[in-house]
Coordinates of C-alpha atoms in Angstrom, one line a residue:
M28 CA 15.0 14.4 8.7
A29 CA 11.9 14.1 10.1
P30 CA 8.9 16.5 9.0
L31 CA 9.2 19.9 10.6
S32 CA 6.8 20.7 13.2
P33 CA 3.5 22.5 12.1
H34 CA 4.4 25.2 14.4
E35 CA 7.6 26.0 12.2
R36 CA 7.0 29.1 9.7
D37 CA 9.2 30.1 6.8
V38 CA 10.4 33.3 6.4
P39 CA 9.4 34.7 2.8
V40 CA 12.4 36.5 1.2
H41 CA 11.8 40.6 1.8
A42 CA 8.8 39.9 4.1
G43 CA 9.6 42.8 6.1
V44 CA 9.9 45.1 3.1
R45 CA 6.2 45.2 2.2
R46 CA 4.5 48.2 2.6
S47 CA 1.1 48.8 3.7
R48 CA -1.2 51.2 2.2
R49 CA -1.9 52.8 5.8
W50 CA 1.2 55.1 5.0
V51 CA -0.3 56.6 2.1
W52 CA -3.8 57.1 3.9
L53 CA -1.6 58.9 6.9
G54 CA -0.2 61.3 4.2
L55 CA -3.6 61.8 2.4
L56 CA -5.3 62.5 5.6
T57 CA -2.6 64.8 6.9
S58 CA -2.8 66.8 3.5
L59 CA -6.6 66.9 4.1
L60 CA -6.4 68.0 7.5
L61 CA -4.0 70.8 6.6
T62 CA -6.3 71.9 3.9
V63 CA -9.3 72.1 5.9
L64 CA -7.3 74.0 8.5
D65 CA -6.1 76.6 6.0
V66 CA -9.7 77.0 4.6
G67 CA -11.3 77.3 7.9
G68 CA -8.5 79.2 9.2
G69 CA -8.9 81.8 6.6
A70 CA -12.6 81.9 6.7
A71 CA -12.7 82.5 10.5
T72 CA -10.2 85.3 10.4
E73 CA -10.8 86.6 7.0
A74 CA -7.1 86.7 6.5
T75 CA -6.0 84.1 4.2
V76 CA -2.7 84.9 3.9
A77 CA -2.1 85.0 7.6
A78 CA -3.9 81.5 7.8
N79 CA -2.0 79.9 5.1
L80 CA -0.5 76.7 5.8
S81 CA 0.8 75.5 2.4
G82 CA 4.5 75.2 3.6
A83 CA 3.2 72.9 6.2
F84 CA 2.4 70.3 3.5
A85 CA 6.0 68.9 3.6
L86 CA 4.7 67.0 6.6
A87 CA 2.4 64.7 4.5
P88 CA 5.3 62.9 2.6
A89 CA 7.5 63.0 5.6
L90 CA 4.9 60.9 7.6
T91 CA 4.4 58.5 4.5
G92 CA 8.1 58.1 4.4
I93 CA 8.3 56.6 8.0
G94 CA 6.9 53.0 6.6
G95 CA 6.0 53.8 3.0
S96 CA 7.6 52.6 -0.2
P97 CA 9.2 55.5 -2.7
R98 CA 6.3 55.0 -4.8
Q99 CA 4.0 55.8 -2.0
V100 CA 5.9 58.8 -0.8
A101 CA 6.1 60.1 -4.2
F102 CA 2.4 59.9 -5.0
V103 CA 1.8 61.7 -1.6
G104 CA 4.3 64.2 -2.3
A105 CA 3.0 65.2 -5.5
V106 CA -0.6 65.6 -4.0
A107 CA 0.7 67.6 -1.3
T108 CA 2.6 70.0 -3.7
L109 CA -0.3 70.5 -5.7
L110 CA -2.4 71.3 -2.8
A111 CA 0.3 73.6 -1.4
L112 CA 0.5 75.4 -5.0
G113 CA -3.3 75.6 -5.2
L114 CA -3.7 77.0 -1.5
G115 CA -0.9 79.6 -2.2
L116 CA -2.8 80.9 -5.0
A117 CA -6.2 80.8 -3.5
D118 CA -5.1 82.5 -0.5
G119 CA -3.4 85.3 -2.6
L120 CA 0.2 84.7 -1.4
P121 CA 2.8 87.1 -3.2
T122 CA 4.4 85.1 -6.0
G123 CA 7.8 84.6 -4.3
S124 CA 6.2 83.3 -1.1
W125 CA 4.0 80.4 -2.8
L126 CA 6.7 79.5 -5.0
V127 CA 9.1 79.0 -2.0
Q128 CA 6.4 77.4 0.1
T129 CA 5.6 75.1 -2.9
A130 CA 9.2 74.3 -3.4
V131 CA 9.8 73.6 0.3
V132 CA 6.9 70.9 0.1
A133 CA 8.5 69.3 -3.2
V134 CA 11.8 69.2 -1.9
G135 CA 10.6 67.6 1.4
A136 CA 9.0 65.0 -0.7
G137 CA 11.9 64.4 -2.4
V138 CA 14.1 63.7 0.7
A139 CA 11.5 61.8 2.3
G140 CA 11.4 59.4 -0.9
T141 CA 15.2 59.2 -1.0
V142 CA 15.2 58.2 2.7
A143 CA 12.5 55.6 2.0
A144 CA 14.3 54.2 -1.0
A145 CA 17.8 53.9 1.1
R146 CA 15.6 52.0 3.9
T147 CA 14.2 49.6 1.5
R148 CA 17.5 48.6 0.2
Q149 CA 18.7 48.1 3.7
L150 CA 15.9 46.1 4.5
A151 CA 16.2 44.0 1.4
Q152 CA 20.0 43.1 2.2
L153 CA 18.9 42.6 5.9
Q154 CA 16.1 40.1 4.6
D155 CA 18.6 38.3 2.4
R156 CA 21.1 37.7 4.9
R157 CA 18.4 36.4 7.3
Q158 CA 17.1 34.2 4.5
A159 CA 20.4 32.9 3.8
A160 CA 21.2 32.0 7.8
R161 CA 17.8 30.0 7.7
T162 CA 18.9 28.2 4.9
L163 CA 22.2 27.4 6.1
Q164 CA 20.5 26.2 9.4
A165 CA 17.9 24.0 7.4
A166 CA 20.6 22.5 5.4
L167 CA 22.3 21.4 8.6
L168 CA 19.4 19.8 10.2
T169 CA 20.2 16.3 10.3
H170 CA 18.5 13.3 8.3
L171 CA 17.7 11.1 11.3
P172 CA 19.2 7.7 10.8
A173 CA 17.3 4.5 11.1
T174 CA 18.0 2.7 14.2
E175 CA 16.6 -0.7 15.3
G176 CA 14.5 -0.5 18.4
L177 CA 15.1 3.3 18.9
E178 CA 12.7 5.8 17.4
L179 CA 13.9 9.3 16.8
V180 CA 12.0 12.6 16.6
S181 CA 13.2 15.8 15.8
R182 CA 11.5 19.4 15.5
Y183 CA 13.2 22.8 14.9
L184 CA 11.3 26.1 15.5
P185 CA 13.0 29.4 14.1
A186 CA 12.3 32.3 16.3
S187 CA 8.9 34.2 15.5
A188 CA 10.9 37.4 15.8
G189 CA 12.0 37.6 12.3
D190 CA 14.8 39.6 12.8
Q191 CA 17.0 36.9 14.6
V192 CA 18.5 33.8 13.6
G193 CA 20.3 31.3 16.1
G194 CA 22.9 28.6 16.4
D195 CA 20.6 25.7 17.8
W196 CA 20.6 22.3 16.1
Y197 CA 20.4 18.5 16.8
D198 CA 22.2 15.6 15.6
A199 CA 22.1 11.9 15.8
V200 CA 24.9 9.6 14.7
V201 CA 25.3 5.9 14.4
A202 CA 29.0 5.3 15.4
A203 CA 31.1 2.7 14.0
D204 CA 30.9 0.4 17.2
G205 CA 27.0 0.5 16.7
A206 CA 26.1 3.0 19.5
T207 CA 23.6 6.0 18.8
V208 CA 25.2 9.3 19.6
L209 CA 22.7 12.2 20.1
V210 CA 23.6 16.0 20.1
L211 CA 21.6 18.8 21.0
G212 CA 23.5 22.2 21.2
D213 CA 23.1 26.0 21.0
V214 CA 25.9 28.3 19.8
V215 CA 25.7 31.4 21.5
G216 CA 24.4 34.5 19.4
H217 CA 21.6 35.2 17.0
D218 CA 23.2 36.6 13.8
V219 CA 24.5 34.9 10.6
R220 CA 27.8 34.4 12.5
A221 CA 26.2 32.1 15.0
A222 CA 24.5 29.9 12.0
A223 CA 28.1 29.7 10.5
D224 CA 29.8 28.7 13.9
M225 CA 27.1 26.4 14.5
G226 CA 27.9 24.6 11.4
Q227 CA 31.3 24.3 12.5
V228 CA 30.9 23.0 15.9
R229 CA 28.4 20.4 14.5
G230 CA 30.9 19.2 11.9
L231 CA 33.6 18.6 14.6
L232 CA 31.2 16.8 16.7
R233 CA 29.7 14.7 13.9
A234 CA 33.2 13.7 12.6
Y235 CA 34.6 12.6 16.2
A236 CA 31.2 10.8 17.0
V237 CA 31.0 8.6 13.8
E238 CA 34.4 7.0 15.0
G239 CA 33.1 5.2 17.8
G240 CA 34.5 3.8 21.1
Q241 CA 34.5 7.3 22.7
G242 CA 32.3 8.6 25.5
P243 CA 30.3 11.8 25.5
A244 CA 32.9 13.5 27.7
R245 CA 35.8 12.7 25.4
L246 CA 33.9 13.9 22.3
L247 CA 33.3 17.2 24.0
A248 CA 37.0 17.5 25.1
R249 CA 38.1 17.0 21.4
V250 CA 35.8 19.6 20.2
D251 CA 36.9 22.1 22.8
E252 CA 40.7 21.2 21.8
S253 CA 39.8 21.7 18.1
L254 CA 38.2 25.0 18.5
A255 CA 41.4 26.3 20.5
G256 CA 43.5 24.8 17.9
L257 CA 41.7 26.3 14.8
G258 CA 41.7 29.4 16.5
L259 CA 37.8 29.6 16.4
D260 CA 36.2 32.1 18.7
V261 CA 33.0 30.0 19.4
L262 CA 30.8 29.7 22.4
A263 CA 28.4 26.9 22.6
T264 CA 26.3 24.9 25.1
V265 CA 26.0 21.1 24.1
V266 CA 24.7 17.9 25.5
V267 CA 25.7 14.6 24.0
V268 CA 23.9 11.2 24.8
R269 CA 25.3 7.9 23.8
V270 CA 22.5 5.3 23.4
E271 CA 24.0 1.6 24.0
R272 CA 22.3 -1.7 24.2
G273 CA 21.9 -2.7 27.8
A274 CA 22.4 -6.0 29.4
G275 CA 19.0 -6.1 31.2
P276 CA 15.5 -6.5 29.9
A277 CA 14.8 -6.8 26.2
G278 CA 14.8 -3.3 24.7
E279 CA 16.6 -1.6 27.6
R280 CA 19.3 0.9 26.6
S281 CA 22.0 2.3 28.6
L282 CA 22.8 5.9 28.2
V283 CA 25.9 7.6 28.7
W284 CA 25.9 11.5 28.7
S285 CA 27.9 14.4 29.4
S286 CA 26.8 18.2 29.2
A287 CA 28.5 21.5 28.5
G288 CA 26.5 24.0 30.1
H289 CA 23.3 22.7 28.3
P290 CA 19.7 22.4 29.9
P291 CA 19.4 19.0 31.3
P292 CA 17.7 16.3 29.0
M293 CA 14.4 14.7 30.4
L294 CA 14.0 11.1 30.8
V295 CA 10.4 9.9 31.0
R296 CA 10.0 6.1 32.4
T297 CA 6.8 4.6 33.7
D298 CA 6.6 4.0 37.5
A299 CA 5.5 1.0 39.5
A300 CA 1.7 2.1 39.2
G301 CA 2.1 2.7 35.5
A302 CA 2.1 6.6 35.4
P303 CA 4.8 8.4 33.7
A304 CA 7.7 9.6 35.8
V305 CA 10.1 12.2 34.6
E306 CA 13.7 12.5 35.5
R307 CA 16.3 15.1 34.7
L308 CA 19.6 14.2 33.6
Q309 CA 21.3 16.9 35.7
A310 CA 24.7 16.8 37.3
K311 CA 27.2 19.2 38.6
G312 CA 27.6 21.9 35.7
E313 CA 30.7 22.0 33.4
L314 CA 31.8 25.0 31.2
L315 CA 30.7 25.4 27.8
L316 CA 32.7 25.0 25.0
G317 CA 34.9 27.5 23.8
V318 CA 35.7 28.9 27.2
F319 CA 38.8 26.7 28.6
P320 CA 40.1 23.8 26.3
E321 CA 41.6 22.0 29.1
T322 CA 38.2 21.6 30.9
R323 CA 37.9 18.4 32.8
R324 CA 34.4 16.5 31.8
S325 CA 32.7 14.0 33.1
D326 CA 30.3 11.1 31.9
H327 CA 27.2 10.1 33.7
T328 CA 25.2 6.9 33.1
T329 CA 21.7 5.9 33.3
V330 CA 19.1 3.4 32.0
L331 CA 16.4 3.9 29.5
P332 CA 14.0 1.1 29.6
A333 CA 11.9 -0.2 26.7
G334 CA 8.9 2.3 26.1
G335 CA 10.8 5.0 27.8
T336 CA 11.5 8.4 26.2
L337 CA 14.4 10.9 26.3
L338 CA 13.9 14.5 25.3
M339 CA 16.7 16.8 24.7
S340 CA 16.0 20.6 24.0
S341 CA 17.6 24.0 23.8
D342 CA 16.9 26.7 26.2
G343 CA 14.3 28.3 23.9
L344 CA 11.9 25.8 24.8
T345 CA 12.3 26.5 28.7
E346 CA 13.7 30.0 29.1
R347 CA 11.7 33.4 28.7
R348 CA 12.5 37.0 29.6
D349 CA 9.7 36.7 32.3
R350 CA 10.5 33.3 33.5
P351 CA 13.8 31.9 34.5
L352 CA 15.4 28.7 33.2
A353 CA 14.9 26.7 36.4
E354 CA 11.0 27.6 36.5
G355 CA 11.1 26.5 32.8
L356 CA 12.8 23.3 33.5
D357 CA 9.9 22.8 36.3
L358 CA 7.3 23.6 33.8
L359 CA 8.8 21.2 31.2
A360 CA 8.9 18.2 33.5
R361 CA 5.4 18.4 34.7
T362 CA 4.3 19.0 30.9
L363 CA 6.1 15.9 30.1
G364 CA 4.5 13.9 32.6
E365 CA 0.9 15.1 31.8
V366 CA 1.4 14.7 27.9
A367 CA 3.1 11.3 28.1
A368 CA 0.1 9.9 29.8
A369 CA -2.3 11.5 27.3
V370 CA -0.8 10.9 23.7
P371 CA 0.0 7.5 21.9
T372 CA 3.0 8.4 19.8
T373 CA 6.4 10.1 20.2
D374 CA 5.8 12.6 17.4
A375 CA 2.4 13.6 19.2
L376 CA 4.2 13.9 22.4
V377 CA 6.8 16.5 20.9
D378 CA 4.4 18.7 19.3
E379 CA 1.9 18.7 22.3
V380 CA 4.9 19.7 24.4
L381 CA 5.7 22.3 21.9
A382 CA 2.3 23.6 21.9
R383 CA 2.1 23.8 25.4
M384 CA 5.7 25.4 26.1
V385 CA 6.0 27.8 23.4
G386 CA 2.9 28.1 21.5
D387 CA 2.6 30.1 18.4
E388 CA 4.9 32.9 19.7
H389 CA 8.5 32.7 20.7
T390 CA 11.5 35.0 20.5
D391 CA 14.2 32.1 20.5
D392 CA 14.9 29.3 18.3
V393 CA 14.0 25.9 19.7
A394 CA 15.3 22.6 18.7
V395 CA 14.1 19.2 20.1
L396 CA 15.4 15.7 19.9
A397 CA 13.5 12.9 21.3
A398 CA 14.4 9.2 21.2
R399 CA 12.2 6.5 22.4
V400 CA 12.9 3.0 22.9
T401 CA 10.5 0.5 21.4
A402 CA 9.4 -2.9 22.8
S403 CA 10.9 -4.9 20.0
P404 CA 12.6 -8.0 21.3
A405 CA 15.3 -7.6 18.8
A406 CA 16.2 -4.4 20.4

């Protein structure tokens, strides 16, 4: 597998469970404020009993418990309990009153600590599940095969929103007949199940593709039939491209492709003036996998000349909440044209496209697979 993009970030186990000292300071500042109000109120009214706020000190551990750890809550609770006890005595409350108010603060601290402990366990379990899904996804990212005359580059960026995992994947297989089959897919969903479903769809496609002698449409149809036959409740968008040696100039490749509801691949050629020209491999939309196993699927053909680049990506590259997919595809085409004219290598092209399209913050997984035909005469 090609090195992962520098944009990719690993999510450390239990990163979401780490606590900040700000919750301790919030509780301590609340205790200090209540102390000042109690003392100041008593001094202003000369009625310290009426101005006593010791029972309100239960607020301090409760506020710390919003995001603090059980230990932090216990520390703030102990401070608040001692302050409540001291103020009750200093204000001259009846014995029963200051005992009750102090007990209320202590019980409040205990409840807040119990809730914080339960939340910590739940966050740890959630983080473990998320890390397991990330590990599963990483294990299923393909080691790209070495293909003569065809340079393959891939990138996978997990969502920067740490509470999500997805079903995006890329794949490349050299079939028994010598053709290279490229796959880019996205299973619907953002959870552990989506990652697991992705593994099943990827496995089916990979097994059929390596047999050779089948067009992309037939591969997608077979996967659709298998999903139904196995009773797998999976929805996925997939685009499959079969790359074959062309009959034209040296290095030229013939592309046969079919899409099951996936964003169209982009093809970068050089026009007559020597400038990059970007073409979308787009045709009449066909259903995604898992909807209707009898769906009729179509193959489409085009040519990838020597020096040309094919870019396949998941919708995380182009779609945003504030930007429809169509606008994202337009932006990607423009970006590809600009970048292709400015960078010397396929690796640099993919990284620059990612930097411009998604930057450091993105709410969805992004998978990218690029294939560039080298100018080798042997290709």
